[in-house]
PDB file of C-alpha atoms and ligand atoms in Angstrom:
ATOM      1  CA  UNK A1002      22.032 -23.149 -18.072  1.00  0.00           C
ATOM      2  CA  UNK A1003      18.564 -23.462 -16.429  1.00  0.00           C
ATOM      3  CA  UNK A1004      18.485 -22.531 -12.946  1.00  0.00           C
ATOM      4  CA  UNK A1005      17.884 -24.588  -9.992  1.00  0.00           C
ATOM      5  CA  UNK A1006      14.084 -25.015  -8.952  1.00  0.00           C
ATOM      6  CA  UNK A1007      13.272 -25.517  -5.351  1.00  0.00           C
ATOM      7  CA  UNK A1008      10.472 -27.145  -3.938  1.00  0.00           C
ATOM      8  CA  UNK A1009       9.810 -27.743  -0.057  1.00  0.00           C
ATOM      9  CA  UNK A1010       6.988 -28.989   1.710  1.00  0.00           C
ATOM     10  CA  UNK A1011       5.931 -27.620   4.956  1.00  0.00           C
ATOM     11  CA  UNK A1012       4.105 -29.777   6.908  1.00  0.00           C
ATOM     12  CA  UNK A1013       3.675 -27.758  10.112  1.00  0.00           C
ATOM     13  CA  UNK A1014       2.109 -29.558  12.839  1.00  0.00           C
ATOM     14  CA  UNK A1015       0.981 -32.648  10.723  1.00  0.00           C
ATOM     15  CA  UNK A1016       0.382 -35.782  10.740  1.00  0.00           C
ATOM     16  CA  UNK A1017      -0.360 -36.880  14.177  1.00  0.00           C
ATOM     17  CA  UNK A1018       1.675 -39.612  14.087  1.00  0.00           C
ATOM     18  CA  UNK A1019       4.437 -40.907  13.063  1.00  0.00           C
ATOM     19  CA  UNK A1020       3.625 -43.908  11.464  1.00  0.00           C
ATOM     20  CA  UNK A1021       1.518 -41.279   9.401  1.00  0.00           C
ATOM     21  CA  UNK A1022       4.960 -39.352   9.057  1.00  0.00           C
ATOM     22  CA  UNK A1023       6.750 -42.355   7.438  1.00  0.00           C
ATOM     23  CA  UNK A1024       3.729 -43.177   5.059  1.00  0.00           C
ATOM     24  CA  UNK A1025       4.100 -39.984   3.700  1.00  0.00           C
ATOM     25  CA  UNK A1026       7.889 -39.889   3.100  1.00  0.00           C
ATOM     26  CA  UNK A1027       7.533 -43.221   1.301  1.00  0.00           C
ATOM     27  CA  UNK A1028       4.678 -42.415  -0.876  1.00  0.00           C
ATOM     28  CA  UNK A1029       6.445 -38.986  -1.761  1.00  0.00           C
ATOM     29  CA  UNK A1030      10.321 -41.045  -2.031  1.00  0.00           C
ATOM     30  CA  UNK A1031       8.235 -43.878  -4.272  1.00  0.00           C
ATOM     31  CA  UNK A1032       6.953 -40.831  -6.963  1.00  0.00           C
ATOM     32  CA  UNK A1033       9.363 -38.769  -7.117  1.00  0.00           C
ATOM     33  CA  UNK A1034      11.831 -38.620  -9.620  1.00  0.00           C
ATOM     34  CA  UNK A1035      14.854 -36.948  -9.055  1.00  0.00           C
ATOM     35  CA  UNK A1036      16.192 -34.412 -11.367  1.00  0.00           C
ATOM     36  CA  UNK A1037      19.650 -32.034 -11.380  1.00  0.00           C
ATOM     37  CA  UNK A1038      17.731 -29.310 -11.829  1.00  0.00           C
ATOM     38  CA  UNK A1039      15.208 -29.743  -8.706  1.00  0.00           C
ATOM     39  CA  UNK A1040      15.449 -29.492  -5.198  1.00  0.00           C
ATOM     40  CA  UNK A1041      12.845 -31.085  -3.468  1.00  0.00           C
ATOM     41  CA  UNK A1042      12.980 -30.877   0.359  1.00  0.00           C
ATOM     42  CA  UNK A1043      10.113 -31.754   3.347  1.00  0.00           C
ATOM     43  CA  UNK A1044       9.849 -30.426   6.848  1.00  0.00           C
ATOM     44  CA  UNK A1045       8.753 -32.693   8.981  1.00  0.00           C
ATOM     45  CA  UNK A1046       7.762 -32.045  12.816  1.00  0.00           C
ATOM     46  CA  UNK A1047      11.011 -32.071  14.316  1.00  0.00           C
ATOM     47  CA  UNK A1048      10.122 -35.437  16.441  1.00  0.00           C
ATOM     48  CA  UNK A1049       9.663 -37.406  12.744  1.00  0.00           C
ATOM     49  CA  UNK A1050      12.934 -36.017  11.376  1.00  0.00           C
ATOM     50  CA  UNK A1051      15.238 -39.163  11.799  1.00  0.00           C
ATOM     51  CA  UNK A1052      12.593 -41.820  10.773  1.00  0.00           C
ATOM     52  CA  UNK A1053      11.589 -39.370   8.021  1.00  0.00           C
ATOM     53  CA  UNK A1054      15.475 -39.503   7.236  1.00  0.00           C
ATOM     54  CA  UNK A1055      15.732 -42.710   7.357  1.00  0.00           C
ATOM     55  CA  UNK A1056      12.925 -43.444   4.973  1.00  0.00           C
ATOM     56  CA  UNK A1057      14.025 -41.383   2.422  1.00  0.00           C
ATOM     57  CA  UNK A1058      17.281 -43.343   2.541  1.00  0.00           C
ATOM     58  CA  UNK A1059      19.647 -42.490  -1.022  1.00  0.00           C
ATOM     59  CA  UNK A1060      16.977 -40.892  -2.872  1.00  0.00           C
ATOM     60  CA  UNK A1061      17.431 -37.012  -3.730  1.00  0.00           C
ATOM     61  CA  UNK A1062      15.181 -35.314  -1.433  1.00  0.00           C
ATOM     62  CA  UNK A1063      16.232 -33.186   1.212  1.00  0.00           C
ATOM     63  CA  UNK A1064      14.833 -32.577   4.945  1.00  0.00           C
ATOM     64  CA  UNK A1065      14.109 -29.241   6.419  1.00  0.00           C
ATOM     65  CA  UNK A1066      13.373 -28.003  10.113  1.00  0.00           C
ATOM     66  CA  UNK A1067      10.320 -25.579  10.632  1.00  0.00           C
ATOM     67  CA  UNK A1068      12.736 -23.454  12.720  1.00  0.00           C
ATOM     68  CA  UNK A1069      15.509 -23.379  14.457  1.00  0.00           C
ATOM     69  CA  UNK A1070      17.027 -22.174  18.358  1.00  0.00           C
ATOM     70  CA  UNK A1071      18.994 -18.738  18.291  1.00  0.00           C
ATOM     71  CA  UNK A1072      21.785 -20.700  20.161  1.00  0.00           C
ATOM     72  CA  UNK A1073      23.769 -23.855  19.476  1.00  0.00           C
ATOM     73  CA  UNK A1074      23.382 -25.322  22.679  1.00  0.00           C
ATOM     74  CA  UNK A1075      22.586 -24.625  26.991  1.00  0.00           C
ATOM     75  CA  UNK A1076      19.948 -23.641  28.981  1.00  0.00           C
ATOM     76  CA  UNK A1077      16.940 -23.395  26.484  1.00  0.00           C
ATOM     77  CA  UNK A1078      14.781 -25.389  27.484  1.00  0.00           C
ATOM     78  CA  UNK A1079      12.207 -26.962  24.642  1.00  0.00           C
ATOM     79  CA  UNK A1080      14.776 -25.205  21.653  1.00  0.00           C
ATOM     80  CA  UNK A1081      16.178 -27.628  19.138  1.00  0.00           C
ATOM     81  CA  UNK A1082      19.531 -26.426  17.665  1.00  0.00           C
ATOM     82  CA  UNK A1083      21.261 -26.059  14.406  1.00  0.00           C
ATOM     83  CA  UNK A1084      23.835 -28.769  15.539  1.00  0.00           C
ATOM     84  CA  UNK A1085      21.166 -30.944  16.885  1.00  0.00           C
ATOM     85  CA  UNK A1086      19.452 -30.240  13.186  1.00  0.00           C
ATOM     86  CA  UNK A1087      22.668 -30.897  11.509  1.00  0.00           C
ATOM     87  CA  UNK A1088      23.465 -33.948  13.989  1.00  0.00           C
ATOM     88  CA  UNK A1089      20.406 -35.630  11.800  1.00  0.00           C
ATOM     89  CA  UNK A1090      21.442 -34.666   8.969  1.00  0.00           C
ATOM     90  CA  UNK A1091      18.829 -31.846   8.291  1.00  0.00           C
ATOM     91  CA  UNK A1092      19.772 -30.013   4.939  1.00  0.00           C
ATOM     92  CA  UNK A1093      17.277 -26.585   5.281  1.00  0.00           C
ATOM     93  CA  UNK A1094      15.920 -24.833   7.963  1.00  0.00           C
ATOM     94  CA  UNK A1095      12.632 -22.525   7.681  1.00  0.00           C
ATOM     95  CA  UNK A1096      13.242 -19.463   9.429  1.00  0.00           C
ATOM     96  CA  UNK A1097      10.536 -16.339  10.151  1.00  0.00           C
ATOM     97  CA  UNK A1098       7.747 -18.170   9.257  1.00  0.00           C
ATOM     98  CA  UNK A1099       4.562 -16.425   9.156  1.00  0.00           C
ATOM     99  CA  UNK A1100       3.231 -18.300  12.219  1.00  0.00           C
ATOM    100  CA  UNK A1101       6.080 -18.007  13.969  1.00  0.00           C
ATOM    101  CA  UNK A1102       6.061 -14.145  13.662  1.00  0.00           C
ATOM    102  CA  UNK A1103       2.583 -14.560  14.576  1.00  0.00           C
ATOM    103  CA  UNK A1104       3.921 -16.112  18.022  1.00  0.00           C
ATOM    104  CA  UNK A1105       6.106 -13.096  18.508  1.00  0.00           C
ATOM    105  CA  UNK A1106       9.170 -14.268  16.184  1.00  0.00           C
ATOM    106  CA  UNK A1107      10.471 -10.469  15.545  1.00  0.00           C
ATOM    107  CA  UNK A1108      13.323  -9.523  12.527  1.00  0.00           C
ATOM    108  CA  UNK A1109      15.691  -9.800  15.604  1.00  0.00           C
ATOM    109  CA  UNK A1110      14.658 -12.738  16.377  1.00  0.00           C
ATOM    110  CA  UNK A1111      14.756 -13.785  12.526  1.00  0.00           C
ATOM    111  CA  UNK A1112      18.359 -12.317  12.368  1.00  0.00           C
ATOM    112  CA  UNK A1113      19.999 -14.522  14.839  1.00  0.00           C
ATOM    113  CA  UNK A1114      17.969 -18.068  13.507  1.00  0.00           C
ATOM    114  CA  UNK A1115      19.924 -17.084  10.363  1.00  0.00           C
ATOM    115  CA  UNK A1116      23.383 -16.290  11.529  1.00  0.00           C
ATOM    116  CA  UNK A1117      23.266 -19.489  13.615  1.00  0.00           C
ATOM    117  CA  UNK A1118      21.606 -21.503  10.665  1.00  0.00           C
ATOM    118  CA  UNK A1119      24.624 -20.807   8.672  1.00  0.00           C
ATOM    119  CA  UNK A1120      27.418 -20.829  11.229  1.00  0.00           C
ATOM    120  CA  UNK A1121      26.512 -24.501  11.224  1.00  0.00           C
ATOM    121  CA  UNK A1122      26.127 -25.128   7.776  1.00  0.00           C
ATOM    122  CA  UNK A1123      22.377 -25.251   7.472  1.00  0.00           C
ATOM    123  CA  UNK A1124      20.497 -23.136   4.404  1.00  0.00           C
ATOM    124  CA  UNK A1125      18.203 -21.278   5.623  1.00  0.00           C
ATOM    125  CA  UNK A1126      14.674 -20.552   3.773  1.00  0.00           C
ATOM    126  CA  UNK A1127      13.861 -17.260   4.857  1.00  0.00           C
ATOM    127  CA  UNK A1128      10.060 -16.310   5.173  1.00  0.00           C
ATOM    128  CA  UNK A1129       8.940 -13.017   4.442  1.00  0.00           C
ATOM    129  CA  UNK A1130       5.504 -11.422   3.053  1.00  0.00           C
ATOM    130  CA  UNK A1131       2.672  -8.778   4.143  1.00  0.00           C
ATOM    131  CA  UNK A1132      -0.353  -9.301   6.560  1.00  0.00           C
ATOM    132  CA  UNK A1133      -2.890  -7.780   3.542  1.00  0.00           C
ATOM    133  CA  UNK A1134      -2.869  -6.041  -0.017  1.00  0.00           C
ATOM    134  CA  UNK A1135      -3.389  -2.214   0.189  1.00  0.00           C
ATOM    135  CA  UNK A1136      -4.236  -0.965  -2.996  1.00  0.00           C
ATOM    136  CA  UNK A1137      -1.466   1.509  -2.771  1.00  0.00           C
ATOM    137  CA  UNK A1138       0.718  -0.407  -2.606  1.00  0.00           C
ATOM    138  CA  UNK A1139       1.974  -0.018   0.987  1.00  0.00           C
ATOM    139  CA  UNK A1140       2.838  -3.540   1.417  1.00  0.00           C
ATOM    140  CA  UNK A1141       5.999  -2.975  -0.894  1.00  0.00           C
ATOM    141  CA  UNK A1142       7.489  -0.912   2.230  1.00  0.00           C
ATOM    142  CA  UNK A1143       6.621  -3.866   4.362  1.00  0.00           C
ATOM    143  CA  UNK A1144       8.172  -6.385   2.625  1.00  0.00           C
ATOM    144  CA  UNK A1145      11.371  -4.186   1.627  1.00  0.00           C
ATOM    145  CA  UNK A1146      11.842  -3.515   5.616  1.00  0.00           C
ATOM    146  CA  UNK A1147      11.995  -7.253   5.912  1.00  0.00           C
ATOM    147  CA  UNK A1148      14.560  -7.896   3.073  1.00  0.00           C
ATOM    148  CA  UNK A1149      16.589  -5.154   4.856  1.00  0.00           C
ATOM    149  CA  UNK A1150      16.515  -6.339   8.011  1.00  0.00           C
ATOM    150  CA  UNK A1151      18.045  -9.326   6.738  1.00  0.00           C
ATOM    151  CA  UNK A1152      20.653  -8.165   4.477  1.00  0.00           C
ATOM    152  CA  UNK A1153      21.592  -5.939   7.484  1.00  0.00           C
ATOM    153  CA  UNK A1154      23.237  -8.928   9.126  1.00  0.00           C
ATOM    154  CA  UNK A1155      24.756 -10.845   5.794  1.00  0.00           C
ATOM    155  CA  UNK A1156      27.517 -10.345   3.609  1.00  0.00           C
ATOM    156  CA  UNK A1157      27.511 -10.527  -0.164  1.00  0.00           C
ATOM    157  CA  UNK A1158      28.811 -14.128  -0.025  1.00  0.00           C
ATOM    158  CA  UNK A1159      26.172 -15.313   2.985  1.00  0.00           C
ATOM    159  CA  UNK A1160      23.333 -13.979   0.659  1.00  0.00           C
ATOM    160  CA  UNK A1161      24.095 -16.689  -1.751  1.00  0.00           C
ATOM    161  CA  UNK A1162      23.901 -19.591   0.395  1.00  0.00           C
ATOM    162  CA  UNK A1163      19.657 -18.683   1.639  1.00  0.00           C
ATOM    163  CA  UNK A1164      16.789 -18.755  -0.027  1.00  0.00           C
ATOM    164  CA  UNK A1165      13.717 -16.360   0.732  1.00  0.00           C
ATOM    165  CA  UNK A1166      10.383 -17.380   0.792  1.00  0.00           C
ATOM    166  CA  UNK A1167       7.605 -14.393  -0.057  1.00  0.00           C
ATOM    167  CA  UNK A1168       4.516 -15.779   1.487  1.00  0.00           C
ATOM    168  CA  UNK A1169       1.885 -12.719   1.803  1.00  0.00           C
ATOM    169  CA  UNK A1170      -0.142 -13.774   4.776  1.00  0.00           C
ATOM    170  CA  UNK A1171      -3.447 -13.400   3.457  1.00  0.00           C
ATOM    171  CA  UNK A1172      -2.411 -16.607   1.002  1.00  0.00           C
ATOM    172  CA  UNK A1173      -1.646 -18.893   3.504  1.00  0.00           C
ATOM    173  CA  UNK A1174      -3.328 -21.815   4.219  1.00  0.00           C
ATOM    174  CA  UNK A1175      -6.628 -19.537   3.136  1.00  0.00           C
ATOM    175  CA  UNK A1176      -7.065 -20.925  -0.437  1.00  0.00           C
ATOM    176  CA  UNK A1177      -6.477 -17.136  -1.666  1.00  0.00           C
ATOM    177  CA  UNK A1178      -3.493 -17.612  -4.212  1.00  0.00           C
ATOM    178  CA  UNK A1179      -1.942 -14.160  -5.137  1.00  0.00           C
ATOM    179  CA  UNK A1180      -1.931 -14.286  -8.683  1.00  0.00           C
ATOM    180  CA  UNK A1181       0.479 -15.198 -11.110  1.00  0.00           C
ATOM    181  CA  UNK A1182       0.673 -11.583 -11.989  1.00  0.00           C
ATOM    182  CA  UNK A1183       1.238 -10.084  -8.414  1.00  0.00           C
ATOM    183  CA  UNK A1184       4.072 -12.880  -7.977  1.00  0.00           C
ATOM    184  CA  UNK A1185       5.894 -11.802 -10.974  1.00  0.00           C
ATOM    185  CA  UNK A1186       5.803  -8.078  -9.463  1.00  0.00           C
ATOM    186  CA  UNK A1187       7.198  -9.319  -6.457  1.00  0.00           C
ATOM    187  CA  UNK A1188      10.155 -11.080  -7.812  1.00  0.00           C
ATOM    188  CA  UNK A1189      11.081  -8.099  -9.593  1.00  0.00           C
ATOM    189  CA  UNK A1190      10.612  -6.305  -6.645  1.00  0.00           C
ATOM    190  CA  UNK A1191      12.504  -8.556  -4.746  1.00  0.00           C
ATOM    191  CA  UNK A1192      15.327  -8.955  -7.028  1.00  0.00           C
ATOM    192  CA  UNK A1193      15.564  -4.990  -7.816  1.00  0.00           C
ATOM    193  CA  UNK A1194      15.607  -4.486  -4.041  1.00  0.00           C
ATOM    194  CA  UNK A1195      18.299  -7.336  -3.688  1.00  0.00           C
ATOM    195  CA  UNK A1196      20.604  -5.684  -6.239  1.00  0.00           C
ATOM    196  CA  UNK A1197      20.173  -1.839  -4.848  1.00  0.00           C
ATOM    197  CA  UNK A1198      22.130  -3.902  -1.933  1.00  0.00           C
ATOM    198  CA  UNK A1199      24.258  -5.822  -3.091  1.00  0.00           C
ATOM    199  CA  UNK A1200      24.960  -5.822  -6.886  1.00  0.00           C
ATOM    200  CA  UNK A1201      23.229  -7.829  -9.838  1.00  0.00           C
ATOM    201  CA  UNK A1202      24.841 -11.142 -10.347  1.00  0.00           C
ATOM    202  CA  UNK A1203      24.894 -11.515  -6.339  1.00  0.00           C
ATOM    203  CA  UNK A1204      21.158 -10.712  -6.301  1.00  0.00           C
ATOM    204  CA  UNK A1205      20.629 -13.441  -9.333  1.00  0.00           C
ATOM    205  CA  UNK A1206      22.040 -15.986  -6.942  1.00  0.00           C
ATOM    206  CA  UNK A1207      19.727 -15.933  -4.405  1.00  0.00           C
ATOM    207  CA  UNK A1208      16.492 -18.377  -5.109  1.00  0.00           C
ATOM    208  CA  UNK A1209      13.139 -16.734  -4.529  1.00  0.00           C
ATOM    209  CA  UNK A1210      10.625 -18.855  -3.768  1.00  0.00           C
ATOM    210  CA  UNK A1211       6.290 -18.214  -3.279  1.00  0.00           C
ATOM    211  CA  UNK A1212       3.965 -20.009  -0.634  1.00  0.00           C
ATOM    212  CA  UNK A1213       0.418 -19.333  -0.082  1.00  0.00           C
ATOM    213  CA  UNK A1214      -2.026 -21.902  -1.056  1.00  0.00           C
ATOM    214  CA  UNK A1215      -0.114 -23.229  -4.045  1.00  0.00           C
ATOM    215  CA  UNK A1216      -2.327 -26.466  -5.274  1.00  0.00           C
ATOM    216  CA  UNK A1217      -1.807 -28.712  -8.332  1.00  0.00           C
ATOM    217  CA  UNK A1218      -4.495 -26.542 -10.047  1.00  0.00           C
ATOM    218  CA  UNK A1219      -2.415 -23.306 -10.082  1.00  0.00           C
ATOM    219  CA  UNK A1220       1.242 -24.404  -9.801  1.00  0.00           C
ATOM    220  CA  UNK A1221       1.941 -24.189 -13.276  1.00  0.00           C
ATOM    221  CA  UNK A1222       0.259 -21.213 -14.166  1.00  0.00           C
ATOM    222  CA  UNK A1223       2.525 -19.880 -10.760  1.00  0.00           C
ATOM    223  CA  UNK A1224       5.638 -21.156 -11.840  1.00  0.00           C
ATOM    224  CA  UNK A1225       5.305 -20.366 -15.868  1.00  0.00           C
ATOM    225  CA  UNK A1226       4.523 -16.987 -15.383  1.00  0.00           C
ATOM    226  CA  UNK A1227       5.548 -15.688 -11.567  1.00  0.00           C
ATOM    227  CA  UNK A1228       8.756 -15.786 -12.557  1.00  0.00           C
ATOM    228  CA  UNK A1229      10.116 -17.166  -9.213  1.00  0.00           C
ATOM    229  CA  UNK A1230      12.327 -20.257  -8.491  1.00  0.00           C
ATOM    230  CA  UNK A1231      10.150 -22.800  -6.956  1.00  0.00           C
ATOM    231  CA  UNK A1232       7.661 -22.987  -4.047  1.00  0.00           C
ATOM    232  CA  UNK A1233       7.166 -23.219  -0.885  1.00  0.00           C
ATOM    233  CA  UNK A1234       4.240 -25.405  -0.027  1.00  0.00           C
ATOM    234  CA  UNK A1235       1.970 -26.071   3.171  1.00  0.00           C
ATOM    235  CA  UNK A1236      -1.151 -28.034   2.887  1.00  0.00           C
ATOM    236  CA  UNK A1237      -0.421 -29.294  -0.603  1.00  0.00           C
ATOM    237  CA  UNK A1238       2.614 -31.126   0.437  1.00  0.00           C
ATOM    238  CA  UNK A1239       0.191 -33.463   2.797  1.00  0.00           C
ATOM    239  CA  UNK A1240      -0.686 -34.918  -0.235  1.00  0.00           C
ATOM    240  CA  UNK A1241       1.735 -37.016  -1.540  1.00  0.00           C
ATOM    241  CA  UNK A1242       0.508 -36.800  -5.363  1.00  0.00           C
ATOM    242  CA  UNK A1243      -0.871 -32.995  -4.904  1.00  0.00           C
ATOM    243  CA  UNK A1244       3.025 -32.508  -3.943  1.00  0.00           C
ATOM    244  CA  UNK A1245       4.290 -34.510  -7.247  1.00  0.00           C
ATOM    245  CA  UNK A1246       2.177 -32.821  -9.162  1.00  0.00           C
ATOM    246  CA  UNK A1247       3.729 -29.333  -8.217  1.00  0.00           C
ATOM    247  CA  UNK A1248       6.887 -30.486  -7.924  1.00  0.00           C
ATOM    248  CA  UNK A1249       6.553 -31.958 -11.665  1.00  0.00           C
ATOM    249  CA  UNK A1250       4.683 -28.369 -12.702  1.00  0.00           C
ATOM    250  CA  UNK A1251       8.101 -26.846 -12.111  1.00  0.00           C
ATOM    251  CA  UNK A1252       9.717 -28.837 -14.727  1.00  0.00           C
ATOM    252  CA  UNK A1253       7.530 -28.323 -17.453  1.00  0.00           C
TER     253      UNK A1253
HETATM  254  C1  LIG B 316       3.123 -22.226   4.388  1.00  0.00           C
HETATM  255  O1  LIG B 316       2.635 -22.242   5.499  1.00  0.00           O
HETATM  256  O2  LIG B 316       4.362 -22.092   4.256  1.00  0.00           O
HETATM  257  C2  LIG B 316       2.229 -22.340   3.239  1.00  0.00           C
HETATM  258  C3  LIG B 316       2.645 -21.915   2.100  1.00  0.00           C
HETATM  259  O3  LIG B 316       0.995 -22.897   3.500  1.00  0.00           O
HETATM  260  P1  LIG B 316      -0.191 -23.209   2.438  1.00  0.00           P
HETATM  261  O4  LIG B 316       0.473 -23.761   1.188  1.00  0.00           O
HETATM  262  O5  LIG B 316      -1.049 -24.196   3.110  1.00  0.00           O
HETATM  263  O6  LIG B 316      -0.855 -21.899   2.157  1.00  0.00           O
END
C-alpha cells in the first residue's frame, strides 16, 4: 500500500490581510484535487484561521497553527491554546519551528507544545534541523539530540500520531535547498535513530517530512529521490500554483 504523503504550507506572517488570506485559500481549494493518498494542510496566521476554515468549506485540505500555548487555558496573556485551536477546528499544529527557537523556543519548551498538542487531539508537526553543515558531520549529533529530546517525553503509541519536520536552517527561506542526496541521508538517519528507540515498524509510522526552500523546480527531484514523506513548505505555499505544483510533484 503506498504511504500517506503530507504536504503543509507555512505561511508565517503572510499576507497582510485577510481578504488576501481568503484569496489564497480559494485559489489553492479551486486547484487542488484531493487524493487518499495526500494530505494537504495550510497554516494560516492564527487571526485568518476561521475565515480560512470557512473557505475551504468540504474540500480535503486541512488547517494548521504555526504554534501552539504550553497550557490549555489562564493567565497567558497573547497565547492561543490547543482547545482554542481545536475550538476552530484546526487539524495540525507546527511546533519548534526554526524561528521560534530562534525567539528562545528551547526542547523544553518544544516538549510541553507537544504533550499539550496531543492531550487535545491536535497532530503535531514537529520541527527539527541544524543551524549549518560541518563537513564532519557534526550536525548528525545536533539533530539526534533533538529527536531525543522528543522521544524523551512520548510513548511508542504517541510517536505515531506526529510528524517531524527536518528543516536544516541554512535552507530556509534562503533559496539553498539541501540536496536530494543529503535528504535521503537524513531520513535514514532519522528513521535508524527512530528505531534504536523505539523498534522498526513503530519508527515506519512516523511521517518525515523536509522544508527549506522547496520550489516547483526541485520538488520532484526532492520527493523522487529524498526518500521522505512529503514537505513542509514556506514561501512556496504563497503561491497558490507554486503550491499545486509541489503538492502534485508528490504524486507522480
Ligand atoms: C519553513 O519556514 O517552514 C520553510 C520551509 O520555509 P521556506 O520553504 O520558505 O524555506
Amino acid at each position: 500500500m503506498k504511504k500517506t504523503t503530507f504536504v503543509i504550507g507555512n505561511w508565517k506572517l503572510n499576507p497582510s490581510s485577510l481578504t488576501d488570506a481568503v484569496k489564497l485559500t480559494a485559489e489553492v481549494t479551486k486547484k487542488y484535487k484531493a487524493d487518499e493518498q495526500t494530505v494537504v494542510a495550510v497554516a494560516p496566521g492564527y487571526l485568518h484561521i476561521a475565515d480560512v476554515t470557512k473557505k475551504i468549506g468540504r474540500k480535503a485540505i486541512a488547517v494548521a497553527a504555526q504554534d501552539v500555548a504550553t497550557e490549555p487555558m489562564g493567565p497567558f496573556t497573547g497565547e492561543v491554546s490547543a482547545l482554542q485551536l481545536r475550538d476552530l477546528k484546526v487539524s495540525f499544529v507546527i511546533i519548534g519551528h526554526s524561528e521560534r527557537r530562534a525567539m528562545g523556543e528551547t526542547d523544553e519548551i518544544v516538549q510541553k507544545k507537544i504533550q499539550v498538542a496531543l492531550k487535545y487531539n491536535l497532530i503535531p508537526v514537529i520541527c527539527i534541523g541544524e543551524k549549518d553543515r560541518d563537513a564532519k558531520g557534526d550536525f548528525y549529533s545536533f539533530v539526534e539530540k533533538q529527536i531525543k529530546a522528543i522521544a524523551s517525553v512520548l510513548t511508542a503509541a504517541q510517536i505515531k500520531k506526529v510528524v517531524i519536520a527536518y528543516e536544516p536552517i541554512w535552507a530556509i527561506g534562503t533559496g539553498k535547498t539541501a540536496t536530494a542526496a543529503d535528504v535521503k541521508e537524513m531520513q535514514l538517519f532519522l528513521f535508524s535513530t527512530l528505531t534504536k528507540l523505539y523498534d522498526r515498524p513503530t519508527a515506519a509510522k512516523v511521517p518525515l517530512l523536509y522544508g527549506g526552500s522547496v520550489k516547483k523546480e526541485n520538488a520532484l527531484e526532492l520527493h523522487k529521490d529524498g526518500g521522505m514523506d512529503g514537505f513542509l513548505v514556506g514561501g512556496a505555499s504563497l503561491k497558490a500554483d507554486d503550491f499545486i505544483s509541489i503538492i502534485n510533484a508528490t504524486k507522480r
